[in-house]
Amino acid sequence: GYDEYFKDLNNDGLVSDMSSIIEIQAPRMKELGIIPDNMDMSVLNSKLSKLINALAYSESRNNNQAISSEGAIGYFQFLPNKI
């Protein structure tokens, strides 16, 4: 599940280092034209860390215990699968 992507969150819910995720996703982002082929990975790490932190703040105010009125949970307010 999502646990692999959250392992780099620090105690405040902020992404401290996304290099492991970026290393895996960068080739795909280049292939899809999301980032240029010559983009420096340290710049990409910095930009994506800021984006992920802003997203977590906007969704849950960095509260991993947050539960929305619709039942979405955690930092990024994912909806659990309904059976």
PDB file of N, CA, C and O in Angstrom:
ATOM      1  N   GLY A   1       0.748  -1.165   0.000  1.00  0.00           N
ATOM      2  CA  GLY A   1       0.000   0.000   0.000  1.00  0.00           C
ATOM      3  C   GLY A   1       0.812   1.265   0.000  1.00  0.00           C
ATOM      4  O   GLY A   1       1.829   1.373  -0.655  1.00  0.00           O
ATOM      5  N   TYR A   2       0.289   2.212   0.744  1.00  0.00           N
ATOM      6  CA  TYR A   2       0.871   3.542   0.773  1.00  0.00           C
ATOM      7  C   TYR A   2       2.022   3.653   1.755  1.00  0.00           C
ATOM      8  O   TYR A   2       2.720   4.657   1.758  1.00  0.00           O
ATOM      9  N   ASP A   3       2.248   2.655   2.584  1.00  0.00           N
ATOM     10  CA  ASP A   3       3.262   2.742   3.638  1.00  0.00           C
ATOM     11  C   ASP A   3       4.644   3.078   3.101  1.00  0.00           C
ATOM     12  O   ASP A   3       5.396   3.812   3.716  1.00  0.00           O
ATOM     13  N   GLU A   4       4.997   2.543   1.928  1.00  0.00           N
ATOM     14  CA  GLU A   4       6.317   2.796   1.362  1.00  0.00           C
ATOM     15  C   GLU A   4       6.515   4.290   1.093  1.00  0.00           C
ATOM     16  O   GLU A   4       7.581   4.839   1.295  1.00  0.00           O
ATOM     17  N   TYR A   5       5.457   4.963   0.669  1.00  0.00           N
ATOM     18  CA  TYR A   5       5.561   6.380   0.355  1.00  0.00           C
ATOM     19  C   TYR A   5       5.592   7.246   1.609  1.00  0.00           C
ATOM     20  O   TYR A   5       6.028   8.368   1.581  1.00  0.00           O
ATOM     21  N   PHE A   6       5.107   6.742   2.720  1.00  0.00           N
ATOM     22  CA  PHE A   6       5.058   7.512   3.945  1.00  0.00           C
ATOM     23  C   PHE A   6       6.260   7.279   4.846  1.00  0.00           C
ATOM     24  O   PHE A   6       6.407   7.940   5.859  1.00  0.00           O
ATOM     25  N   LYS A   7       7.142   6.352   4.488  1.00  0.00           N
ATOM     26  CA  LYS A   7       8.266   6.038   5.365  1.00  0.00           C
ATOM     27  C   LYS A   7       9.218   7.217   5.538  1.00  0.00           C
ATOM     28  O   LYS A   7       9.935   7.288   6.511  1.00  0.00           O
ATOM     29  N   ASP A   8       9.203   8.180   4.595  1.00  0.00           N
ATOM     30  CA  ASP A   8      10.096   9.331   4.683  1.00  0.00           C
ATOM     31  C   ASP A   8       9.475  10.514   5.407  1.00  0.00           C
ATOM     32  O   ASP A   8      10.086  11.567   5.501  1.00  0.00           O
ATOM     33  N   LEU A   9       8.250  10.364   5.926  1.00  0.00           N
ATOM     34  CA  LEU A   9       7.633  11.449   6.675  1.00  0.00           C
ATOM     35  C   LEU A   9       8.265  11.518   8.057  1.00  0.00           C
ATOM     36  O   LEU A   9       8.488  10.505   8.708  1.00  0.00           O
ATOM     37  N   ASN A  10       8.567  12.723   8.509  1.00  0.00           N
ATOM     38  CA  ASN A  10       9.097  12.855   9.857  1.00  0.00           C
ATOM     39  C   ASN A  10       7.934  12.967  10.839  1.00  0.00           C
ATOM     40  O   ASN A  10       6.779  12.830  10.464  1.00  0.00           O
ATOM     41  N   ASN A  11       8.220  13.203  12.104  1.00  0.00           N
ATOM     42  CA  ASN A  11       7.174  13.231  13.129  1.00  0.00           C
ATOM     43  C   ASN A  11       6.154  14.338  12.927  1.00  0.00           C
ATOM     44  O   ASN A  11       5.050  14.270  13.446  1.00  0.00           O
ATOM     45  N   ASP A  12       6.511  15.377  12.178  1.00  0.00           N
ATOM     46  CA  ASP A  12       5.586  16.472  11.905  1.00  0.00           C
ATOM     47  C   ASP A  12       4.732  16.204  10.676  1.00  0.00           C
ATOM     48  O   ASP A  12       3.927  17.034  10.284  1.00  0.00           O
ATOM     49  N   GLY A  13       4.930  15.057  10.035  1.00  0.00           N
ATOM     50  CA  GLY A  13       4.185  14.755   8.825  1.00  0.00           C
ATOM     51  C   GLY A  13       4.788  15.376   7.583  1.00  0.00           C
ATOM     52  O   GLY A  13       4.184  15.371   6.531  1.00  0.00           O
ATOM     53  N   LEU A  14       5.997  15.917   7.716  1.00  0.00           N
ATOM     54  CA  LEU A  14       6.652  16.533   6.577  1.00  0.00           C
ATOM     55  C   LEU A  14       7.609  15.546   5.923  1.00  0.00           C
ATOM     56  O   LEU A  14       8.228  14.731   6.593  1.00  0.00           O
ATOM     57  N   VAL A  15       7.708  15.624   4.619  1.00  0.00           N
ATOM     58  CA  VAL A  15       8.628  14.754   3.904  1.00  0.00           C
ATOM     59  C   VAL A  15      10.038  15.253   4.141  1.00  0.00           C
ATOM     60  O   VAL A  15      10.356  16.406   3.862  1.00  0.00           O
ATOM     61  N   SER A  16      10.875  14.402   4.690  1.00  0.00           N
ATOM     62  CA  SER A  16      12.242  14.814   4.986  1.00  0.00           C
ATOM     63  C   SER A  16      13.185  14.496   3.836  1.00  0.00           C
ATOM     64  O   SER A  16      14.109  15.232   3.560  1.00  0.00           O
ATOM     65  N   ASP A  17      12.958  13.401   3.148  1.00  0.00           N
ATOM     66  CA  ASP A  17      13.830  13.016   2.032  1.00  0.00           C
ATOM     67  C   ASP A  17      13.030  12.132   1.085  1.00  0.00           C
ATOM     68  O   ASP A  17      12.605  11.044   1.457  1.00  0.00           O
ATOM     69  N   MET A  18      12.832  12.618  -0.103  1.00  0.00           N
ATOM     70  CA  MET A  18      12.067  11.855  -1.091  1.00  0.00           C
ATOM     71  C   MET A  18      12.966  11.174  -2.112  1.00  0.00           C
ATOM     72  O   MET A  18      12.494  10.669  -3.113  1.00  0.00           O
ATOM     73  N   SER A  19      14.272  11.155  -1.876  1.00  0.00           N
ATOM     74  CA  SER A  19      15.204  10.659  -2.882  1.00  0.00           C
ATOM     75  C   SER A  19      14.908   9.219  -3.296  1.00  0.00           C
ATOM     76  O   SER A  19      15.054   8.874  -4.460  1.00  0.00           O
ATOM     77  N   SER A  20      14.464   8.387  -2.363  1.00  0.00           N
ATOM     78  CA  SER A  20      14.171   6.997  -2.724  1.00  0.00           C
ATOM     79  C   SER A  20      12.962   6.903  -3.651  1.00  0.00           C
ATOM     80  O   SER A  20      12.944   6.108  -4.580  1.00  0.00           O
ATOM     81  N   ILE A  21      11.959   7.740  -3.428  1.00  0.00           N
ATOM     82  CA  ILE A  21      10.773   7.750  -4.285  1.00  0.00           C
ATOM     83  C   ILE A  21      11.129   8.344  -5.647  1.00  0.00           C
ATOM     84  O   ILE A  21      10.742   7.817  -6.686  1.00  0.00           O
ATOM     85  N   ILE A  22      11.882   9.429  -5.635  1.00  0.00           N
ATOM     86  CA  ILE A  22      12.243  10.101  -6.884  1.00  0.00           C
ATOM     87  C   ILE A  22      13.102   9.204  -7.753  1.00  0.00           C
ATOM     88  O   ILE A  22      12.932   9.161  -8.970  1.00  0.00           O
ATOM     89  N   GLU A  23      14.013   8.482  -7.134  1.00  0.00           N
ATOM     90  CA  GLU A  23      14.879   7.579  -7.890  1.00  0.00           C
ATOM     91  C   GLU A  23      14.062   6.575  -8.699  1.00  0.00           C
ATOM     92  O   GLU A  23      14.390   6.265  -9.834  1.00  0.00           O
ATOM     93  N   ILE A  24      12.971   6.120  -8.118  1.00  0.00           N
ATOM     94  CA  ILE A  24      12.106   5.148  -8.785  1.00  0.00           C
ATOM     95  C   ILE A  24      11.233   5.826  -9.837  1.00  0.00           C
ATOM     96  O   ILE A  24      11.035   5.297 -10.931  1.00  0.00           O
ATOM     97  N   GLN A  25      10.711   7.014  -9.527  1.00  0.00           N
ATOM     98  CA  GLN A  25       9.727   7.674 -10.385  1.00  0.00           C
ATOM     99  C   GLN A  25      10.316   8.603 -11.448  1.00  0.00           C
ATOM    100  O   GLN A  25       9.644   8.914 -12.426  1.00  0.00           O
ATOM    101  N   ALA A  26      11.544   9.076 -11.274  1.00  0.00           N
ATOM    102  CA  ALA A  26      12.131  10.051 -12.205  1.00  0.00           C
ATOM    103  C   ALA A  26      12.155   9.561 -13.651  1.00  0.00           C
ATOM    104  O   ALA A  26      11.771  10.318 -14.553  1.00  0.00           O
ATOM    105  N   PRO A  27      12.574   8.324 -13.941  1.00  0.00           N
ATOM    106  CA  PRO A  27      12.569   7.883 -15.340  1.00  0.00           C
ATOM    107  C   PRO A  27      11.168   7.938 -15.973  1.00  0.00           C
ATOM    108  O   PRO A  27      11.015   8.343 -17.122  1.00  0.00           O
ATOM    109  N   ARG A  28      10.165   7.584 -15.208  1.00  0.00           N
ATOM    110  CA  ARG A  28       8.794   7.623 -15.724  1.00  0.00           C
ATOM    111  C   ARG A  28       8.348   9.065 -15.953  1.00  0.00           C
ATOM    112  O   ARG A  28       7.695   9.373 -16.947  1.00  0.00           O
ATOM    113  N   MET A  29       8.694   9.970 -15.028  1.00  0.00           N
ATOM    114  CA  MET A  29       8.333  11.376 -15.197  1.00  0.00           C
ATOM    115  C   MET A  29       9.005  11.968 -16.430  1.00  0.00           C
ATOM    116  O   MET A  29       8.407  12.766 -17.153  1.00  0.00           O
ATOM    117  N   LYS A  30      10.249  11.560 -16.708  1.00  0.00           N
ATOM    118  CA  LYS A  30      10.944  12.020 -17.917  1.00  0.00           C
ATOM    119  C   LYS A  30      10.267  11.473 -19.157  1.00  0.00           C
ATOM    120  O   LYS A  30      10.047  12.191 -20.125  1.00  0.00           O
ATOM    121  N   GLU A  31       9.925  10.192 -19.128  1.00  0.00           N
ATOM    122  CA  GLU A  31       9.273   9.541 -20.264  1.00  0.00           C
ATOM    123  C   GLU A  31       7.935  10.202 -20.596  1.00  0.00           C
ATOM    124  O   GLU A  31       7.571  10.358 -21.761  1.00  0.00           O
ATOM    125  N   LEU A  32       7.207  10.610 -19.568  1.00  0.00           N
ATOM    126  CA  LEU A  32       5.905  11.243 -19.761  1.00  0.00           C
ATOM    127  C   LEU A  32       6.014  12.738 -20.059  1.00  0.00           C
ATOM    128  O   LEU A  32       5.000  13.403 -20.289  1.00  0.00           O
ATOM    129  N   GLY A  33       7.225  13.283 -20.020  1.00  0.00           N
ATOM    130  CA  GLY A  33       7.429  14.694 -20.311  1.00  0.00           C
ATOM    131  C   GLY A  33       7.070  15.614 -19.152  1.00  0.00           C
ATOM    132  O   GLY A  33       6.892  16.812 -19.340  1.00  0.00           O
ATOM    133  N   ILE A  34       6.981  15.058 -17.947  1.00  0.00           N
ATOM    134  CA  ILE A  34       6.654  15.859 -16.768  1.00  0.00           C
ATOM    135  C   ILE A  34       7.856  16.685 -16.342  1.00  0.00           C
ATOM    136  O   ILE A  34       7.705  17.822 -15.891  1.00  0.00           O
ATOM    137  N   ILE A  35       9.029  16.114 -16.485  1.00  0.00           N
ATOM    138  CA  ILE A  35      10.267  16.836 -16.164  1.00  0.00           C
ATOM    139  C   ILE A  35      11.211  16.699 -17.359  1.00  0.00           C
ATOM    140  O   ILE A  35      11.139  15.727 -18.112  1.00  0.00           O
ATOM    141  N   PRO A  36      12.115  17.678 -17.541  1.00  0.00           N
ATOM    142  CA  PRO A  36      13.072  17.575 -18.649  1.00  0.00           C
ATOM    143  C   PRO A  36      14.135  16.515 -18.368  1.00  0.00           C
ATOM    144  O   PRO A  36      14.418  16.198 -17.211  1.00  0.00           O
ATOM    145  N   ASP A  37      14.709  15.981 -19.441  1.00  0.00           N
ATOM    146  CA  ASP A  37      15.737  14.942 -19.313  1.00  0.00           C
ATOM    147  C   ASP A  37      16.952  15.400 -18.524  1.00  0.00           C
ATOM    148  O   ASP A  37      17.600  14.602 -17.864  1.00  0.00           O
ATOM    149  N   ASN A  38      17.279  16.689 -18.593  1.00  0.00           N
ATOM    150  CA  ASN A  38      18.496  17.186 -17.946  1.00  0.00           C
ATOM    151  C   ASN A  38      18.242  17.784 -16.568  1.00  0.00           C
ATOM    152  O   ASN A  38      19.105  18.461 -16.023  1.00  0.00           O
ATOM    153  N   MET A  39      17.091  17.534 -15.960  1.00  0.00           N
ATOM    154  CA  MET A  39      16.782  18.125 -14.656  1.00  0.00           C
ATOM    155  C   MET A  39      17.650  17.500 -13.566  1.00  0.00           C
ATOM    156  O   MET A  39      17.797  16.285 -13.485  1.00  0.00           O
ATOM    157  N   ASP A  40      18.238  18.347 -12.746  1.00  0.00           N
ATOM    158  CA  ASP A  40      19.072  17.905 -11.639  1.00  0.00           C
ATOM    159  C   ASP A  40      18.187  17.252 -10.575  1.00  0.00           C
ATOM    160  O   ASP A  40      17.170  17.815 -10.178  1.00  0.00           O
ATOM    161  N   MET A  41      18.562  16.093 -10.114  1.00  0.00           N
ATOM    162  CA  MET A  41      17.734  15.348  -9.161  1.00  0.00           C
ATOM    163  C   MET A  41      17.615  16.052  -7.809  1.00  0.00           C
ATOM    164  O   MET A  41      16.601  15.930  -7.137  1.00  0.00           O
ATOM    165  N   SER A  42      18.618  16.826  -7.419  1.00  0.00           N
ATOM    166  CA  SER A  42      18.512  17.547  -6.145  1.00  0.00           C
ATOM    167  C   SER A  42      17.446  18.638  -6.236  1.00  0.00           C
ATOM    168  O   SER A  42      16.728  18.897  -5.263  1.00  0.00           O
ATOM    169  N   VAL A  43      17.320  19.265  -7.407  1.00  0.00           N
ATOM    170  CA  VAL A  43      16.275  20.274  -7.612  1.00  0.00           C
ATOM    171  C   VAL A  43      14.913  19.600  -7.592  1.00  0.00           C
ATOM    172  O   VAL A  43      13.974  20.081  -6.954  1.00  0.00           O
ATOM    173  N   LEU A  44      14.801  18.469  -8.277  1.00  0.00           N
ATOM    174  CA  LEU A  44      13.545  17.729  -8.298  1.00  0.00           C
ATOM    175  C   LEU A  44      13.148  17.284  -6.890  1.00  0.00           C
ATOM    176  O   LEU A  44      11.989  17.422  -6.494  1.00  0.00           O
ATOM    177  N   ASN A  45      14.104  16.801  -6.120  1.00  0.00           N
ATOM    178  CA  ASN A  45      13.840  16.387  -4.741  1.00  0.00           C
ATOM    179  C   ASN A  45      13.312  17.554  -3.925  1.00  0.00           C
ATOM    180  O   ASN A  45      12.322  17.437  -3.202  1.00  0.00           O
ATOM    181  N   SER A  46      13.936  18.705  -4.054  1.00  0.00           N
ATOM    182  CA  SER A  46      13.513  19.894  -3.317  1.00  0.00           C
ATOM    183  C   SER A  46      12.104  20.325  -3.714  1.00  0.00           C
ATOM    184  O   SER A  46      11.262  20.592  -2.851  1.00  0.00           O
ATOM    185  N   LYS A  47      11.852  20.398  -5.012  1.00  0.00           N
ATOM    186  CA  LYS A  47      10.542  20.858  -5.496  1.00  0.00           C
ATOM    187  C   LYS A  47       9.433  19.895  -5.096  1.00  0.00           C
ATOM    188  O   LYS A  47       8.358  20.313  -4.646  1.00  0.00           O
ATOM    189  N   LEU A  48       9.654  18.598  -5.272  1.00  0.00           N
ATOM    190  CA  LEU A  48       8.612  17.626  -4.933  1.00  0.00           C
ATOM    191  C   LEU A  48       8.379  17.541  -3.430  1.00  0.00           C
ATOM    192  O   LEU A  48       7.245  17.356  -2.987  1.00  0.00           O
ATOM    193  N   SER A  49       9.429  17.702  -2.632  1.00  0.00           N
ATOM    194  CA  SER A  49       9.255  17.703  -1.180  1.00  0.00           C
ATOM    195  C   SER A  49       8.349  18.854  -0.755  1.00  0.00           C
ATOM    196  O   SER A  49       7.446  18.679   0.060  1.00  0.00           O
ATOM    197  N   LYS A  50       8.584  20.034  -1.333  1.00  0.00           N
ATOM    198  CA  LYS A  50       7.741  21.193  -1.021  1.00  0.00           C
ATOM    199  C   LYS A  50       6.298  20.952  -1.460  1.00  0.00           C
ATOM    200  O   LYS A  50       5.358  21.298  -0.741  1.00  0.00           O
ATOM    201  N   LEU A  51       6.116  20.367  -2.639  1.00  0.00           N
ATOM    202  CA  LEU A  51       4.772  20.090  -3.144  1.00  0.00           C
ATOM    203  C   LEU A  51       4.038  19.086  -2.265  1.00  0.00           C
ATOM    204  O   LEU A  51       2.879  19.310  -1.887  1.00  0.00           O
ATOM    205  N   ILE A  52       4.707  18.015  -1.883  1.00  0.00           N
ATOM    206  CA  ILE A  52       4.084  16.993  -1.039  1.00  0.00           C
ATOM    207  C   ILE A  52       3.743  17.571   0.331  1.00  0.00           C
ATOM    208  O   ILE A  52       2.672  17.312   0.879  1.00  0.00           O
ATOM    209  N   ASN A  53       4.646  18.374   0.891  1.00  0.00           N
ATOM    210  CA  ASN A  53       4.377  18.996   2.191  1.00  0.00           C
ATOM    211  C   ASN A  53       3.196  19.954   2.122  1.00  0.00           C
ATOM    212  O   ASN A  53       2.351  19.976   3.026  1.00  0.00           O
ATOM    213  N   ALA A  54       3.103  20.716   1.049  1.00  0.00           N
ATOM    214  CA  ALA A  54       1.974  21.631   0.881  1.00  0.00           C
ATOM    215  C   ALA A  54       0.668  20.850   0.727  1.00  0.00           C
ATOM    216  O   ALA A  54      -0.367  21.233   1.289  1.00  0.00           O
ATOM    217  N   LEU A  55       0.714  19.766  -0.005  1.00  0.00           N
ATOM    218  CA  LEU A  55      -0.479  18.939  -0.182  1.00  0.00           C
ATOM    219  C   LEU A  55      -0.937  18.343   1.147  1.00  0.00           C
ATOM    220  O   LEU A  55      -2.134  18.387   1.477  1.00  0.00           O
ATOM    221  N   ALA A  56      -0.006  17.815   1.911  1.00  0.00           N
ATOM    222  CA  ALA A  56      -0.359  17.229   3.214  1.00  0.00           C
ATOM    223  C   ALA A  56      -0.951  18.285   4.137  1.00  0.00           C
ATOM    224  O   ALA A  56      -1.926  18.030   4.846  1.00  0.00           O
ATOM    225  N   TYR A  57      -0.383  19.483   4.099  1.00  0.00           N
ATOM    226  CA  TYR A  57      -0.906  20.554   4.950  1.00  0.00           C
ATOM    227  C   TYR A  57      -2.315  20.960   4.514  1.00  0.00           C
ATOM    228  O   TYR A  57      -3.209  21.143   5.339  1.00  0.00           O
ATOM    229  N   SER A  58      -2.523  21.075   3.210  1.00  0.00           N
ATOM    230  CA  SER A  58      -3.837  21.508   2.736  1.00  0.00           C
ATOM    231  C   SER A  58      -4.906  20.453   2.973  1.00  0.00           C
ATOM    232  O   SER A  58      -6.072  20.778   3.195  1.00  0.00           O
ATOM    233  N   GLU A  59      -4.539  19.199   2.954  1.00  0.00           N
ATOM    234  CA  GLU A  59      -5.518  18.124   3.130  1.00  0.00           C
ATOM    235  C   GLU A  59      -5.840  17.859   4.595  1.00  0.00           C
ATOM    236  O   GLU A  59      -6.978  17.562   4.940  1.00  0.00           O
ATOM    237  N   SER A  60      -4.828  17.911   5.475  1.00  0.00           N
ATOM    238  CA  SER A  60      -5.050  17.476   6.859  1.00  0.00           C
ATOM    239  C   SER A  60      -4.368  18.348   7.906  1.00  0.00           C
ATOM    240  O   SER A  60      -4.372  17.991   9.076  1.00  0.00           O
ATOM    241  N   ARG A  61      -3.775  19.444   7.479  1.00  0.00           N
ATOM    242  CA  ARG A  61      -2.995  20.285   8.388  1.00  0.00           C
ATOM    243  C   ARG A  61      -1.888  19.476   9.064  1.00  0.00           C
ATOM    244  O   ARG A  61      -1.585  19.646  10.234  1.00  0.00           O
ATOM    245  N   ASN A  62      -1.311  18.541   8.298  1.00  0.00           N
ATOM    246  CA  ASN A  62      -0.233  17.651   8.758  1.00  0.00           C
ATOM    247  C   ASN A  62      -0.645  16.796   9.956  1.00  0.00           C
ATOM    248  O   ASN A  62       0.177  16.459  10.795  1.00  0.00           O
ATOM    249  N   ASN A  63      -1.898  16.446  10.017  1.00  0.00           N
ATOM    250  CA  ASN A  63      -2.407  15.600  11.100  1.00  0.00           C
ATOM    251  C   ASN A  63      -2.715  14.218  10.537  1.00  0.00           C
ATOM    252  O   ASN A  63      -3.707  14.030   9.832  1.00  0.00           O
ATOM    253  N   ASN A  64      -1.875  13.247  10.859  1.00  0.00           N
ATOM    254  CA  ASN A  64      -2.080  11.900  10.346  1.00  0.00           C
ATOM    255  C   ASN A  64      -3.321  11.234  10.937  1.00  0.00           C
ATOM    256  O   ASN A  64      -3.802  10.249  10.411  1.00  0.00           O
ATOM    257  N   GLN A  65      -3.847  11.771  12.017  1.00  0.00           N
ATOM    258  CA  GLN A  65      -5.048  11.215  12.649  1.00  0.00           C
ATOM    259  C   GLN A  65      -6.329  11.847  12.100  1.00  0.00           C
ATOM    260  O   GLN A  65      -7.426  11.484  12.518  1.00  0.00           O
ATOM    261  N   ALA A  66      -6.200  12.769  11.154  1.00  0.00           N
ATOM    262  CA  ALA A  66      -7.369  13.468  10.607  1.00  0.00           C
ATOM    263  C   ALA A  66      -8.301  12.505   9.888  1.00  0.00           C
ATOM    264  O   ALA A  66      -7.863  11.627   9.149  1.00  0.00           O
ATOM    265  N   ILE A  67      -9.592  12.679  10.124  1.00  0.00           N
ATOM    266  CA  ILE A  67     -10.635  11.907   9.438  1.00  0.00           C
ATOM    267  C   ILE A  67     -11.671  12.913   8.952  1.00  0.00           C
ATOM    268  O   ILE A  67     -12.230  13.676   9.738  1.00  0.00           O
ATOM    269  N   SER A  68     -11.932  12.906   7.640  1.00  0.00           N
ATOM    270  CA  SER A  68     -12.888  13.864   7.085  1.00  0.00           C
ATOM    271  C   SER A  68     -14.323  13.391   7.320  1.00  0.00           C
ATOM    272  O   SER A  68     -14.568  12.254   7.712  1.00  0.00           O
ATOM    273  N   SER A  69     -15.260  14.278   7.027  1.00  0.00           N
ATOM    274  CA  SER A  69     -16.678  13.917   7.174  1.00  0.00           C
ATOM    275  C   SER A  69     -17.077  12.816   6.194  1.00  0.00           C
ATOM    276  O   SER A  69     -18.052  12.105   6.424  1.00  0.00           O
ATOM    277  N   GLU A  70     -16.297  12.643   5.127  1.00  0.00           N
ATOM    278  CA  GLU A  70     -16.576  11.590   4.143  1.00  0.00           C
ATOM    279  C   GLU A  70     -15.838  10.284   4.466  1.00  0.00           C
ATOM    280  O   GLU A  70     -16.000   9.297   3.775  1.00  0.00           O
ATOM    281  N   GLY A  71     -14.989  10.313   5.498  1.00  0.00           N
ATOM    282  CA  GLY A  71     -14.268   9.116   5.912  1.00  0.00           C
ATOM    283  C   GLY A  71     -12.843   9.016   5.397  1.00  0.00           C
ATOM    284  O   GLY A  71     -12.174   8.010   5.599  1.00  0.00           O
ATOM    285  N   ALA A  72     -12.359  10.062   4.719  1.00  0.00           N
ATOM    286  CA  ALA A  72     -10.973  10.060   4.248  1.00  0.00           C
ATOM    287  C   ALA A  72     -10.056  10.191   5.469  1.00  0.00           C
ATOM    288  O   ALA A  72     -10.375  10.876   6.429  1.00  0.00           O
ATOM    289  N   ILE A  73      -8.910   9.507   5.405  1.00  0.00           N
ATOM    290  CA  ILE A  73      -8.041   9.449   6.576  1.00  0.00           C
ATOM    291  C   ILE A  73      -6.608   9.858   6.253  1.00  0.00           C
ATOM    292  O   ILE A  73      -6.163   9.772   5.117  1.00  0.00           O
ATOM    293  N   GLY A  74      -5.891  10.299   7.266  1.00  0.00           N
ATOM    294  CA  GLY A  74      -4.455  10.518   7.196  1.00  0.00           C
ATOM    295  C   GLY A  74      -4.021  11.832   6.588  1.00  0.00           C
ATOM    296  O   GLY A  74      -4.821  12.717   6.317  1.00  0.00           O
ATOM    297  N   TYR A  75      -2.720  11.943   6.385  1.00  0.00           N
ATOM    298  CA  TYR A  75      -2.100  13.151   5.862  1.00  0.00           C
ATOM    299  C   TYR A  75      -2.716  13.599   4.541  1.00  0.00           C
ATOM    300  O   TYR A  75      -2.951  14.763   4.309  1.00  0.00           O
ATOM    301  N   PHE A  76      -2.928  12.641   3.651  1.00  0.00           N
ATOM    302  CA  PHE A  76      -3.354  12.969   2.300  1.00  0.00           C
ATOM    303  C   PHE A  76      -4.827  12.685   2.059  1.00  0.00           C
ATOM    304  O   PHE A  76      -5.307  12.791   0.945  1.00  0.00           O
ATOM    305  N   GLN A  77      -5.540  12.329   3.101  1.00  0.00           N
ATOM    306  CA  GLN A  77      -6.990  12.136   3.055  1.00  0.00           C
ATOM    307  C   GLN A  77      -7.432  11.121   1.996  1.00  0.00           C
ATOM    308  O   GLN A  77      -8.318  11.358   1.200  1.00  0.00           O
ATOM    309  N   PHE A  78      -6.772   9.962   2.016  1.00  0.00           N
ATOM    310  CA  PHE A  78      -7.169   8.874   1.122  1.00  0.00           C
ATOM    311  C   PHE A  78      -8.455   8.254   1.641  1.00  0.00           C
ATOM    312  O   PHE A  78      -8.628   8.073   2.845  1.00  0.00           O
ATOM    313  N   LEU A  79      -9.334   7.915   0.731  1.00  0.00           N
ATOM    314  CA  LEU A  79     -10.561   7.217   1.121  1.00  0.00           C
ATOM    315  C   LEU A  79     -10.267   5.729   1.188  1.00  0.00           C
ATOM    316  O   LEU A  79      -9.722   5.150   0.252  1.00  0.00           O
ATOM    317  N   PRO A  80     -10.635   5.078   2.288  1.00  0.00           N
ATOM    318  CA  PRO A  80     -10.427   3.631   2.364  1.00  0.00           C
ATOM    319  C   PRO A  80     -11.370   2.916   1.404  1.00  0.00           C
ATOM    320  O   PRO A  80     -12.419   3.451   1.046  1.00  0.00           O
ATOM    321  N   ASN A  81     -10.952   1.744   0.964  1.00  0.00           N
ATOM    322  CA  ASN A  81     -11.824   0.939   0.112  1.00  0.00           C
ATOM    323  C   ASN A  81     -13.075   0.546   0.870  1.00  0.00           C
ATOM    324  O   ASN A  81     -13.004   0.150   2.034  1.00  0.00           O
ATOM    325  N   LYS A  82     -14.202   0.666   0.214  1.00  0.00           N
ATOM    326  CA  LYS A  82     -15.461   0.263   0.842  1.00  0.00           C
ATOM    327  C   LYS A  82     -15.854  -1.096   0.285  1.00  0.00           C
ATOM    328  O   LYS A  82     -15.845  -1.324  -0.906  1.00  0.00           O
ATOM    329  N   ILE A  83     -16.194  -1.981   1.193  1.00  0.00           N
ATOM    330  CA  ILE A  83     -16.566  -3.332   0.790  1.00  0.00           C
ATOM    331  C   ILE A  83     -18.069  -3.493   0.842  1.00  0.00           C
ATOM    332  O   ILE A  83     -18.764  -2.971   1.635  1.00  0.00           O
TER     333      ILE A  83
END
